[in-house]
PDB file of C-alpha atoms in Angstrom:
ATOM      1  CA  MET A   1    -140.471 -85.275  93.244  1.00  0.00           C
ATOM      2  CA  GLY A   2    -138.629 -87.234  91.010  1.00  0.00           C
ATOM      3  CA  SER A   3    -135.414 -86.382  92.484  1.00  0.00           C
ATOM      4  CA  GLN A   4    -136.816 -87.975  96.244  1.00  0.00           C
ATOM      5  CA  LEU A   5    -137.684 -90.925  94.656  1.00  0.00           C
ATOM      6  CA  ASN A   6    -134.103 -91.411  93.309  1.00  0.00           C
ATOM      7  CA  ASN A   7    -131.973 -90.309  96.287  1.00  0.00           C
ATOM      8  CA  ALA A   8    -130.107 -93.463  98.090  1.00  0.00           C
ATOM      9  CA  PRO A   9    -131.511 -95.234 100.931  1.00  0.00           C
ATOM     10  CA  ILE A  10    -130.099 -95.717 104.277  1.00  0.00           C
ATOM     11  CA  SER A  11    -129.098 -99.591 104.525  1.00  0.00           C
ATOM     12  CA  SER A  12    -129.227-101.274 107.630  1.00  0.00           C
ATOM     13  CA  SER A  13    -125.618-101.310 108.250  1.00  0.00           C
ATOM     14  CA  GLU A  14    -124.714 -97.516 108.942  1.00  0.00           C
ATOM     15  CA  GLY A  15    -125.641 -98.681 112.524  1.00  0.00           C
ATOM     16  CA  ILE A  16    -128.700 -96.145 113.149  1.00  0.00           C
ATOM     17  CA  HIS A  17    -130.155 -97.065 116.492  1.00  0.00           C
ATOM     18  CA  TYR A  18    -133.883 -97.113 116.157  1.00  0.00           C
ATOM     19  CA  GLU A  19    -134.197 -95.539 119.819  1.00  0.00           C
ATOM     20  CA  ASP A  20    -131.850 -92.713 118.520  1.00  0.00           C
ATOM     21  CA  VAL A  21    -133.632 -91.975 115.737  1.00  0.00           C
ATOM     22  CA  SER A  22    -136.286 -89.384 116.973  1.00  0.00           C
ATOM     23  CA  SER A  23    -135.077 -86.218 118.240  1.00  0.00           C
ATOM     24  CA  PHE A  24    -137.772 -85.980 120.395  1.00  0.00           C
ATOM     25  CA  SER A  25    -138.954 -88.103 123.398  1.00  0.00           C
ATOM     26  CA  CYS A  26    -140.737 -91.091 122.617  1.00  0.00           C
ATOM     27  CA  ARG A  27    -143.765 -89.432 124.838  1.00  0.00           C
ATOM     28  CA  THR A  28    -144.035 -86.707 122.480  1.00  0.00           C
ATOM     29  CA  THR A  29    -144.039 -88.924 119.384  1.00  0.00           C
ATOM     30  CA  TYR A  30    -146.819 -90.692 120.467  1.00  0.00           C
ATOM     31  CA  MET A  31    -148.694 -87.443 121.304  1.00  0.00           C
ATOM     32  CA  ALA A  32    -148.002 -86.734 117.807  1.00  0.00           C
ATOM     33  CA  CYS A  33    -149.471 -89.997 116.450  1.00  0.00           C
ATOM     34  CA  PHE A  34    -152.417 -89.463 118.962  1.00  0.00           C
ATOM     35  CA  GLY A  35    -152.689 -85.891 117.655  1.00  0.00           C
ATOM     36  CA  LEU A  36    -152.685 -86.876 114.170  1.00  0.00           C
ATOM     37  CA  ALA A  37    -155.314 -89.386 114.255  1.00  0.00           C
ATOM     38  CA  LEU A  38    -157.659 -86.853 116.335  1.00  0.00           C
ATOM     39  CA  LEU A  39    -157.040 -84.529 113.571  1.00  0.00           C
ATOM     40  CA  TYR A  40    -158.096 -87.164 110.493  1.00  0.00           C
ATOM     41  CA  VAL A  41    -160.992 -88.071 112.474  1.00  0.00           C
ATOM     42  CA  GLY A  42    -161.715 -84.582 113.335  1.00  0.00           C
ATOM     43  CA  SER A  43    -161.586 -83.521 109.754  1.00  0.00           C
ATOM     44  CA  LEU A  44    -164.580 -85.562 109.274  1.00  0.00           C
ATOM     45  CA  TYR A  45    -166.897 -83.412 111.202  1.00  0.00           C
ATOM     46  CA  VAL A  46    -165.510 -80.231 110.527  1.00  0.00           C
ATOM     47  CA  TRP A  47    -168.759 -79.518 108.213  1.00  0.00           C
ATOM     48  CA  LYS A  48    -172.275 -79.151 109.594  1.00  0.00           C
ATOM     49  CA  THR A  49    -174.840 -81.502 107.909  1.00  0.00           C
ATOM     50  CA  GLU A  50    -177.944 -83.595 109.039  1.00  0.00           C
ATOM     51  CA  HIS A  51    -177.468 -86.158 106.537  1.00  0.00           C
ATOM     52  CA  PRO A  52    -175.447 -89.821 107.209  1.00  0.00           C
ATOM     53  CA  SER A  53    -172.243 -90.186 105.793  1.00  0.00           C
ATOM     54  CA  THR A  54    -173.049 -92.356 102.924  1.00  0.00           C
ATOM     55  CA  HIS A  55    -175.054 -88.725 101.715  1.00  0.00           C
ATOM     56  CA  PRO A  56    -173.054 -87.782  98.515  1.00  0.00           C
ATOM     57  CA  ALA A  57    -172.808 -84.311 100.395  1.00  0.00           C
ATOM     58  CA  THR A  58    -171.537 -85.969 103.264  1.00  0.00           C
ATOM     59  CA  MET A  59    -169.233 -87.985 101.554  1.00  0.00           C
ATOM     60  CA  LYS A  60    -167.648 -84.862  98.975  1.00  0.00           C
ATOM     61  CA  ARG A  61    -167.098 -82.469 101.806  1.00  0.00           C
ATOM     62  CA  ARG A  62    -165.094 -85.486 103.747  1.00  0.00           C
ATOM     63  CA  PHE A  63    -162.795 -86.071 100.623  1.00  0.00           C
ATOM     64  CA  ILE A  64    -161.896 -82.602 101.075  1.00  0.00           C
ATOM     65  CA  SER A  65    -161.023 -83.290 104.645  1.00  0.00           C
ATOM     66  CA  VAL A  66    -159.261 -86.175 104.379  1.00  0.00           C
ATOM     67  CA  THR A  67    -157.507 -85.149 100.978  1.00  0.00           C
ATOM     68  CA  ILE A  68    -156.160 -82.138 103.024  1.00  0.00           C
ATOM     69  CA  ILE A  69    -155.031 -83.802 106.598  1.00  0.00           C
ATOM     70  CA  THR A  70    -153.545 -86.942 104.188  1.00  0.00           C
ATOM     71  CA  MET A  71    -151.436 -84.157 102.300  1.00  0.00           C
ATOM     72  CA  LEU A  72    -150.333 -82.375 105.907  1.00  0.00           C
ATOM     73  CA  SER A  73    -149.487 -85.827 107.445  1.00  0.00           C
ATOM     74  CA  PRO A  74    -145.964 -86.154 105.522  1.00  0.00           C
ATOM     75  CA  LYS A  75    -144.885 -82.804 107.304  1.00  0.00           C
ATOM     76  CA  PHE A  76    -145.125 -84.741 110.969  1.00  0.00           C
ATOM     77  CA  VAL A  77    -142.640 -87.156 110.341  1.00  0.00           C
ATOM     78  CA  GLU A  78    -140.534 -84.494 108.729  1.00  0.00           C
ATOM     79  CA  TYR A  79    -141.114 -81.868 112.121  1.00  0.00           C
ATOM     80  CA  PHE A  80    -141.050 -84.853 114.812  1.00  0.00           C
ATOM     81  CA  ILE A  81    -138.080 -86.978 112.810  1.00  0.00           C
ATOM     82  CA  ASP A  82    -134.180 -86.955 113.249  1.00  0.00           C
ATOM     83  CA  PRO A  83    -132.986 -84.773 110.275  1.00  0.00           C
ATOM     84  CA  ASP A  84    -129.855 -86.606 109.652  1.00  0.00           C
ATOM     85  CA  LEU A  85    -132.350 -89.194 108.660  1.00  0.00           C
ATOM     86  CA  LEU A  86    -133.460 -87.163 106.275  1.00  0.00           C
ATOM     87  CA  LEU A  87    -129.650 -86.313 105.133  1.00  0.00           C
ATOM     88  CA  ASN A  88    -129.615 -90.191 104.136  1.00  0.00           C
ATOM     89  CA  CYS A  89    -133.025 -90.994 103.095  1.00  0.00           C
ATOM     90  CA  ALA A  90    -135.959 -88.844 101.062  1.00  0.00           C
ATOM     91  CA  LEU A  91    -139.037 -88.397 103.222  1.00  0.00           C
ATOM     92  CA  LEU A  92    -140.718 -89.773 100.154  1.00  0.00           C
ATOM     93  CA  ARG A  93    -138.631 -92.964 100.186  1.00  0.00           C
ATOM     94  CA  LEU A  94    -139.117 -93.557 104.509  1.00  0.00           C
ATOM     95  CA  ILE A  95    -142.841 -93.465 103.679  1.00  0.00           C
ATOM     96  CA  GLY A  96    -142.756 -95.932 100.895  1.00  0.00           C
ATOM     97  CA  ILE A  97    -143.747 -93.632  98.235  1.00  0.00           C
ATOM     98  CA  ARG A  98    -140.697 -94.947  95.164  1.00  0.00           C
ATOM     99  CA  LEU A  99    -140.397 -96.585  92.239  1.00  0.00           C
ATOM    100  CA  ASP A 100    -138.009 -99.093  92.482  1.00  0.00           C
ATOM    101  CA  GLY A 101    -139.661-102.483  93.547  1.00  0.00           C
ATOM    102  CA  ILE A 102    -142.847-101.074  92.850  1.00  0.00           C
ATOM    103  CA  ILE A 103    -144.232-103.878  90.421  1.00  0.00           C
ATOM    104  CA  PRO A 104    -143.597-106.657  93.202  1.00  0.00           C
ATOM    105  CA  ALA A 105    -145.369-104.489  95.580  1.00  0.00           C
ATOM    106  CA  CYS A 106    -148.368-104.284  93.689  1.00  0.00           C
ATOM    107  CA  LEU A 107    -148.563-108.354  92.561  1.00  0.00           C
ATOM    108  CA  LEU A 108    -146.997-110.321  95.729  1.00  0.00           C
ATOM    109  CA  PRO A 109    -149.447-108.657  98.928  1.00  0.00           C
ATOM    110  CA  MET A 110    -151.892-109.193  97.183  1.00  0.00           C
ATOM    111  CA  ILE A 111    -151.425-112.453  95.798  1.00  0.00           C
ATOM    112  CA  LEU A 112    -150.762-113.707  99.479  1.00  0.00           C
ATOM    113  CA  THR A 113    -153.661-111.581 100.719  1.00  0.00           C
ATOM    114  CA  ALA A 114    -156.137-113.447  98.327  1.00  0.00           C
ATOM    115  CA  ILE A 115    -154.527-116.897  99.599  1.00  0.00           C
ATOM    116  CA  LEU A 116    -155.393-115.595 103.274  1.00  0.00           C
ATOM    117  CA  PHE A 117    -159.247-115.284 101.680  1.00  0.00           C
ATOM    118  CA  LEU A 118    -159.422-118.341  99.975  1.00  0.00           C
ATOM    119  CA  GLY A 119    -162.227-119.519 101.805  1.00  0.00           C
ATOM    120  CA  PRO A 120    -164.530-116.659 100.739  1.00  0.00           C
ATOM    121  CA  LEU A 121    -163.156-116.203  97.619  1.00  0.00           C
ATOM    122  CA  SER A 122    -164.360-119.819  97.094  1.00  0.00           C
ATOM    123  CA  MET A 123    -167.903-118.889  98.074  1.00  0.00           C
ATOM    124  CA  GLU A 124    -167.693-115.715  95.945  1.00  0.00           C
ATOM    125  CA  ALA A 125    -167.073-118.106  92.963  1.00  0.00           C
ATOM    126  CA  PHE A 126    -169.930-120.824  93.678  1.00  0.00           C
ATOM    127  CA  ILE A 127    -172.507-118.167  94.106  1.00  0.00           C
ATOM    128  CA  GLY A 128    -171.215-116.356  90.170  1.00  0.00           C
ATOM    129  CA  LEU A 129    -169.523-113.041  91.622  1.00  0.00           C
ATOM    130  CA  TRP A 130    -165.898-113.971  89.896  1.00  0.00           C
ATOM    131  CA  ASN A 131    -168.273-113.827  86.576  1.00  0.00           C
ATOM    132  CA  ILE A 132    -169.545-110.507  87.779  1.00  0.00           C
ATOM    133  CA  TYR A 133    -166.710-108.881  88.377  1.00  0.00           C
ATOM    134  CA  THR A 134    -165.094-110.216  84.347  1.00  0.00           C
ATOM    135  CA  GLU A 135    -167.807-107.643  83.125  1.00  0.00           C
ATOM    136  CA  PRO A 136    -166.260-104.003  82.696  1.00  0.00           C
ATOM    137  CA  ARG A 137    -169.661-102.434  83.234  1.00  0.00           C
ATOM    138  CA  TYR A 138    -169.419-103.456  86.544  1.00  0.00           C
ATOM    139  CA  TRP A 139    -166.352-101.505  86.975  1.00  0.00           C
ATOM    140  CA  LEU A 140    -167.648 -98.907  84.850  1.00  0.00           C
ATOM    141  CA  THR A 141    -170.660 -98.438  86.975  1.00  0.00           C
ATOM    142  CA  ASN A 142    -168.860 -98.929  90.398  1.00  0.00           C
ATOM    143  CA  MET A 143    -166.306 -96.442  89.238  1.00  0.00           C
ATOM    144  CA  LYS A 144    -168.892 -93.536  89.397  1.00  0.00           C
ATOM    145  CA  GLU A 145    -170.354 -94.172  93.001  1.00  0.00           C
ATOM    146  CA  LEU A 146    -169.020 -91.823  95.587  1.00  0.00           C
ATOM    147  CA  ILE A 147    -169.616 -94.871  98.096  1.00  0.00           C
ATOM    148  CA  TRP A 148    -167.116 -97.028  95.964  1.00  0.00           C
ATOM    149  CA  ILE A 149    -164.688 -94.243  95.757  1.00  0.00           C
ATOM    150  CA  ARG A 150    -164.571 -93.934  99.035  1.00  0.00           C
ATOM    151  CA  ASN A 151    -164.574 -97.702  99.951  1.00  0.00           C
ATOM    152  CA  TYR A 152    -161.784 -98.386  97.539  1.00  0.00           C
ATOM    153  CA  VAL A 153    -159.459 -95.372  97.259  1.00  0.00           C
ATOM    154  CA  VAL A 154    -160.277 -92.282  99.792  1.00  0.00           C
ATOM    155  CA  ALA A 155    -160.550 -94.380 102.469  1.00  0.00           C
ATOM    156  CA  PRO A 156    -157.170 -96.800 101.586  1.00  0.00           C
ATOM    157  CA  LEU A 157    -155.277 -94.501 100.411  1.00  0.00           C
ATOM    158  CA  SER A 158    -155.354 -91.766 103.060  1.00  0.00           C
ATOM    159  CA  GLU A 159    -155.584 -94.339 106.114  1.00  0.00           C
ATOM    160  CA  GLU A 160    -152.720 -96.129 104.803  1.00  0.00           C
ATOM    161  CA  LEU A 161    -150.701 -93.149 104.237  1.00  0.00           C
ATOM    162  CA  VAL A 162    -151.821 -91.068 107.748  1.00  0.00           C
ATOM    163  CA  PHE A 163    -151.986 -94.369 109.658  1.00  0.00           C
ATOM    164  CA  ARG A 164    -149.445 -96.678 108.584  1.00  0.00           C
ATOM    165  CA  ALA A 165    -146.596 -94.841 106.935  1.00  0.00           C
ATOM    166  CA  CYS A 166    -146.197 -91.695 108.855  1.00  0.00           C
ATOM    167  CA  MET A 167    -147.067 -92.728 112.283  1.00  0.00           C
ATOM    168  CA  LEU A 168    -145.358 -96.339 111.795  1.00  0.00           C
ATOM    169  CA  VAL A 169    -141.915 -94.358 110.715  1.00  0.00           C
ATOM    170  CA  LEU A 170    -142.012 -92.330 113.771  1.00  0.00           C
ATOM    171  CA  ILE A 171    -142.887 -95.169 116.196  1.00  0.00           C
ATOM    172  CA  ILE A 172    -140.326 -97.458 114.919  1.00  0.00           C
ATOM    173  CA  HIS A 173    -137.976 -95.316 116.285  1.00  0.00           C
ATOM    174  CA  CYS A 174    -139.466 -95.192 119.974  1.00  0.00           C
ATOM    175  CA  THR A 175    -139.687 -99.471 120.364  1.00  0.00           C
ATOM    176  CA  ARG A 176    -138.704-102.759 118.052  1.00  0.00           C
ATOM    177  CA  PRO A 177    -140.422-103.044 114.491  1.00  0.00           C
ATOM    178  CA  MET A 178    -142.263-106.157 115.573  1.00  0.00           C
ATOM    179  CA  THR A 179    -143.695-104.064 118.743  1.00  0.00           C
ATOM    180  CA  ALA A 180    -144.202-100.917 116.275  1.00  0.00           C
ATOM    181  CA  VAL A 181    -146.478-103.434 114.417  1.00  0.00           C
ATOM    182  CA  PHE A 182    -149.116-103.961 117.208  1.00  0.00           C
ATOM    183  CA  VAL A 183    -148.496-100.687 118.410  1.00  0.00           C
ATOM    184  CA  CYS A 184    -149.612 -98.607 115.755  1.00  0.00           C
ATOM    185  CA  PRO A 185    -152.963-100.297 114.983  1.00  0.00           C
ATOM    186  CA  ILE A 186    -154.237 -99.157 117.989  1.00  0.00           C
ATOM    187  CA  PHE A 187    -154.606 -95.316 116.640  1.00  0.00           C
ATOM    188  CA  PHE A 188    -156.242 -97.518 114.011  1.00  0.00           C
ATOM    189  CA  GLY A 189    -158.391 -99.167 115.501  1.00  0.00           C
ATOM    190  CA  ALA A 190    -159.816 -95.855 117.549  1.00  0.00           C
ATOM    191  CA  ALA A 191    -160.123 -93.914 114.769  1.00  0.00           C
ATOM    192  CA  HIS A 192    -162.713 -96.165 113.810  1.00  0.00           C
ATOM    193  CA  LEU A 193    -165.012 -95.845 117.178  1.00  0.00           C
ATOM    194  CA  HIS A 194    -166.254 -92.311 116.119  1.00  0.00           C
ATOM    195  CA  HIS A 195    -168.581 -94.467 114.095  1.00  0.00           C
ATOM    196  CA  MET A 196    -170.463 -95.277 117.234  1.00  0.00           C
ATOM    197  CA  VAL A 197    -171.403 -91.819 117.785  1.00  0.00           C
ATOM    198  CA  GLU A 198    -172.547 -91.171 113.947  1.00  0.00           C
ATOM    199  CA  GLN A 199    -174.704 -94.618 114.485  1.00  0.00           C
ATOM    200  CA  ILE A 200    -176.221 -93.119 117.856  1.00  0.00           C
ATOM    201  CA  ARG A 201    -176.882 -89.857 116.347  1.00  0.00           C
ATOM    202  CA  PHE A 202    -179.012 -91.406 113.572  1.00  0.00           C
ATOM    203  CA  GLY A 203    -180.999 -93.918 115.345  1.00  0.00           C
ATOM    204  CA  VAL A 204    -179.210 -96.856 116.068  1.00  0.00           C
ATOM    205  CA  PRO A 205    -179.716 -98.106 119.832  1.00  0.00           C
ATOM    206  CA  TRP A 206    -176.660 -97.634 121.802  1.00  0.00           C
ATOM    207  CA  LYS A 207    -176.029-101.387 122.888  1.00  0.00           C
ATOM    208  CA  VAL A 208    -175.996-102.363 119.182  1.00  0.00           C
ATOM    209  CA  ALA A 209    -173.465 -99.320 118.179  1.00  0.00           C
ATOM    210  CA  PHE A 210    -171.080-100.145 120.995  1.00  0.00           C
ATOM    211  CA  LEU A 211    -171.130-103.618 120.393  1.00  0.00           C
ATOM    212  CA  THR A 212    -170.385-103.120 116.377  1.00  0.00           C
ATOM    213  CA  SER A 213    -167.756-100.469 117.316  1.00  0.00           C
ATOM    214  CA  CYS A 214    -166.057-102.879 119.288  1.00  0.00           C
ATOM    215  CA  PHE A 215    -166.008-105.650 116.937  1.00  0.00           C
ATOM    216  CA  GLN A 216    -165.014-103.276 114.165  1.00  0.00           C
ATOM    217  CA  PHE A 217    -161.896-101.674 116.464  1.00  0.00           C
ATOM    218  CA  MET A 218    -160.615-105.829 116.468  1.00  0.00           C
ATOM    219  CA  TYR A 219    -161.176-106.183 113.028  1.00  0.00           C
ATOM    220  CA  THR A 220    -159.685-103.096 111.963  1.00  0.00           C
ATOM    221  CA  SER A 221    -156.901-103.463 114.852  1.00  0.00           C
ATOM    222  CA  ILE A 222    -155.869-107.092 113.564  1.00  0.00           C
ATOM    223  CA  PHE A 223    -155.818-105.733 109.860  1.00  0.00           C
ATOM    224  CA  GLY A 224    -153.872-102.673 110.706  1.00  0.00           C
ATOM    225  CA  ALA A 225    -150.916-105.105 112.178  1.00  0.00           C
ATOM    226  CA  TYR A 226    -151.088-107.090 109.152  1.00  0.00           C
ATOM    227  CA  SER A 227    -150.750-104.025 107.272  1.00  0.00           C
ATOM    228  CA  ALA A 228    -148.351-102.795 109.130  1.00  0.00           C
ATOM    229  CA  TYR A 229    -145.953-105.549 108.550  1.00  0.00           C
ATOM    230  CA  LEU A 230    -146.514-105.336 104.692  1.00  0.00           C
ATOM    231  CA  PHE A 231    -145.611-101.857 104.889  1.00  0.00           C
ATOM    232  CA  LEU A 232    -142.327-102.630 107.035  1.00  0.00           C
ATOM    233  CA  ARG A 233    -141.547-105.779 104.922  1.00  0.00           C
ATOM    234  CA  THR A 234    -141.854-104.205 101.533  1.00  0.00           C
ATOM    235  CA  GLY A 235    -141.274-100.793 102.306  1.00  0.00           C
ATOM    236  CA  HIS A 236    -143.810 -99.259  99.869  1.00  0.00           C
ATOM    237  CA  LEU A 237    -146.990 -97.886 100.696  1.00  0.00           C
ATOM    238  CA  ILE A 238    -148.689 -99.124  97.355  1.00  0.00           C
ATOM    239  CA  ALA A 239    -148.899-102.712  99.172  1.00  0.00           C
ATOM    240  CA  PRO A 240    -150.559-102.283 102.581  1.00  0.00           C
ATOM    241  CA  VAL A 241    -153.163 -99.696 100.136  1.00  0.00           C
ATOM    242  CA  LEU A 242    -154.223-101.874  97.769  1.00  0.00           C
ATOM    243  CA  VAL A 243    -154.296-105.194 100.244  1.00  0.00           C
ATOM    244  CA  HIS A 244    -156.422-102.389 101.968  1.00  0.00           C
ATOM    245  CA  SER A 245    -158.920-101.969  99.023  1.00  0.00           C
ATOM    246  CA  PHE A 246    -159.012-105.511  98.786  1.00  0.00           C
ATOM    247  CA  CYS A 247    -159.908-106.793 102.085  1.00  0.00           C
ATOM    248  CA  ASN A 248    -162.619-103.869 102.175  1.00  0.00           C
ATOM    249  CA  HIS A 249    -164.346-105.374  99.103  1.00  0.00           C
ATOM    250  CA  MET A 250    -163.977-108.820 100.803  1.00  0.00           C
ATOM    251  CA  GLY A 251    -165.117-107.819 104.348  1.00  0.00           C
ATOM    252  CA  PHE A 252    -165.524-110.038 107.535  1.00  0.00           C
ATOM    253  CA  PRO A 253    -165.828-113.774 106.081  1.00  0.00           C
ATOM    254  CA  ASP A 254    -169.274-114.699 106.290  1.00  0.00           C
ATOM    255  CA  ILE A 255    -168.612-118.194 107.807  1.00  0.00           C
ATOM    256  CA  VAL A 256    -172.535-118.233 108.904  1.00  0.00           C
ATOM    257  CA  SER A 257    -173.305-118.752 105.044  1.00  0.00           C
ATOM    258  CA  LEU A 258    -171.725-121.765 105.020  1.00  0.00           C
ATOM    259  CA  LYS A 259    -174.615-123.962 106.301  1.00  0.00           C
ATOM    260  CA  GLU A 260    -176.662-122.523 103.599  1.00  0.00           C
ATOM    261  CA  MET A 261    -174.419-124.084 100.800  1.00  0.00           C
ATOM    262  CA  PRO A 262    -174.764-127.184  99.081  1.00  0.00           C
ATOM    263  CA  LEU A 263    -173.217-129.864 101.297  1.00  0.00           C
ATOM    264  CA  ASN A 264    -170.036-130.386  98.606  1.00  0.00           C
ATOM    265  CA  GLN A 265    -169.503-127.225  98.313  1.00  0.00           C
ATOM    266  CA  ARG A 266    -169.421-126.312 101.576  1.00  0.00           C
ATOM    267  CA  ARG A 267    -167.327-128.893 102.347  1.00  0.00           C
ATOM    268  CA  ILE A 268    -164.773-127.412  99.716  1.00  0.00           C
ATOM    269  CA  SER A 269    -165.260-123.789 100.806  1.00  0.00           C
ATOM    270  CA  ILE A 270    -164.212-125.088 104.670  1.00  0.00           C
ATOM    271  CA  GLY A 271    -161.077-126.824 103.104  1.00  0.00           C
ATOM    272  CA  CYS A 272    -160.439-123.358 101.189  1.00  0.00           C
ATOM    273  CA  PHE A 273    -161.097-122.020 104.494  1.00  0.00           C
ATOM    274  CA  VAL A 274    -158.645-124.009 106.368  1.00  0.00           C
ATOM    275  CA  GLY A 275    -156.178-124.554 103.548  1.00  0.00           C
ATOM    276  CA  GLY A 276    -156.070-120.592 102.807  1.00  0.00           C
ATOM    277  CA  VAL A 277    -154.912-119.723 106.346  1.00  0.00           C
ATOM    278  CA  ILE A 278    -152.058-122.849 106.312  1.00  0.00           C
ATOM    279  CA  LEU A 279    -151.008-121.902 103.009  1.00  0.00           C
ATOM    280  CA  TRP A 280    -150.920-118.013 103.962  1.00  0.00           C
ATOM    281  CA  SER A 281    -148.822-118.865 107.123  1.00  0.00           C
ATOM    282  CA  LEU A 282    -146.448-120.873 105.350  1.00  0.00           C
ATOM    283  CA  MET A 283    -145.677-118.067 102.671  1.00  0.00           C
ATOM    284  CA  VAL A 284    -146.166-114.607 104.467  1.00  0.00           C
ATOM    285  CA  GLU A 285    -142.505-114.407 105.209  1.00  0.00           C
ATOM    286  CA  ARG A 286    -140.859-115.759 101.787  1.00  0.00           C
ATOM    287  CA  MET A 287    -143.310-113.317 100.119  1.00  0.00           C
ATOM    288  CA  THR A 288    -142.847-110.203 101.884  1.00  0.00           C
ATOM    289  CA  ASP A 289    -138.570-110.994 101.877  1.00  0.00           C
ATOM    290  CA  PRO A 290    -137.505-107.147 101.713  1.00  0.00           C
ATOM    291  CA  ARG A 291    -134.934-107.934  98.873  1.00  0.00           C
ATOM    292  CA  LEU A 292    -137.970-108.641  96.584  1.00  0.00           C
ATOM    293  CA  TYR A 293    -138.804-105.212  96.943  1.00  0.00           C
ATOM    294  CA  SER A 294    -135.573-103.280  97.017  1.00  0.00           C
ATOM    295  CA  ASN A 295    -136.205-102.328 100.804  1.00  0.00           C
ATOM    296  CA  ASP A 296    -132.854-102.109 102.368  1.00  0.00           C
ATOM    297  CA  LEU A 297    -134.347 -99.471 105.215  1.00  0.00           C
ATOM    298  CA  PRO A 298    -132.510 -99.933 108.381  1.00  0.00           C
ATOM    299  CA  TRP A 299    -135.945-101.982 110.201  1.00  0.00           C
ATOM    300  CA  SER A 300    -136.562-103.861 106.802  1.00  0.00           C
ATOM    301  CA  ASN A 301    -134.920-107.162 108.279  1.00  0.00           C
ATOM    302  CA  ALA A 302    -135.839-106.618 111.790  1.00  0.00           C
ATOM    303  CA  VAL A 303    -139.533-107.603 111.300  1.00  0.00           C
TER     304      VAL A 303
END
């Protein structure tokens, strides 16, 4: 792995055309991405179980399945991408696994995303959650829980490698990078629709399950576009993985709870909501400048 991490990256000056990089037709490339998404979701259901997804036995089995698919997913890239590209750049580097620029990749996207969530973070501060986060016992206890491991380790790492790193590297050669940012999340959002079947199976009314899944599709697709943007701009897998974990923790902003807050706190939180979005929009391009992350892959400056 060390030799691959240190391989010299390809640069945008080499004149590589996005549309020419894939040796297969773009239709085949999209089918490969669809197949990879099916394999990921299908791996969750290869085990026969009468338990819900939150049952320890179910989670342990799914960890095994997802780990196998995640480890195999780079082979899709290796098979469907132009071999000439791999002569100039190691596969691991293409999918964002490298050492140079890793410190800013761990810090800057997280800071940027925290700015975007300034409103929800202010609400957490007012109800005292920040004090809990400083307790070592909080982290030690949670890290022993399978649900915590699933939500903040297994899901972010596997989903970002499969649905972002591997799929984007393929799709980006069939379309322009910015278009790929919005196309790739469709696979990610659709992959979450299987939750609807599982909810109905365990007694949730189908209308409720349908509406919940539609909302989840919308939210995960929006997040997927942001995550894809971070991956292409930073050239690092670790950036969207950490942001994914953070967003899983924050969840969808609980705007309704603003009405229950004291007036002064509510005003401050509303200001943080608005200010966070404005600050994020002003800083997103600067804080994801590819030069900060030693990212000189050919598509880095085209996003």
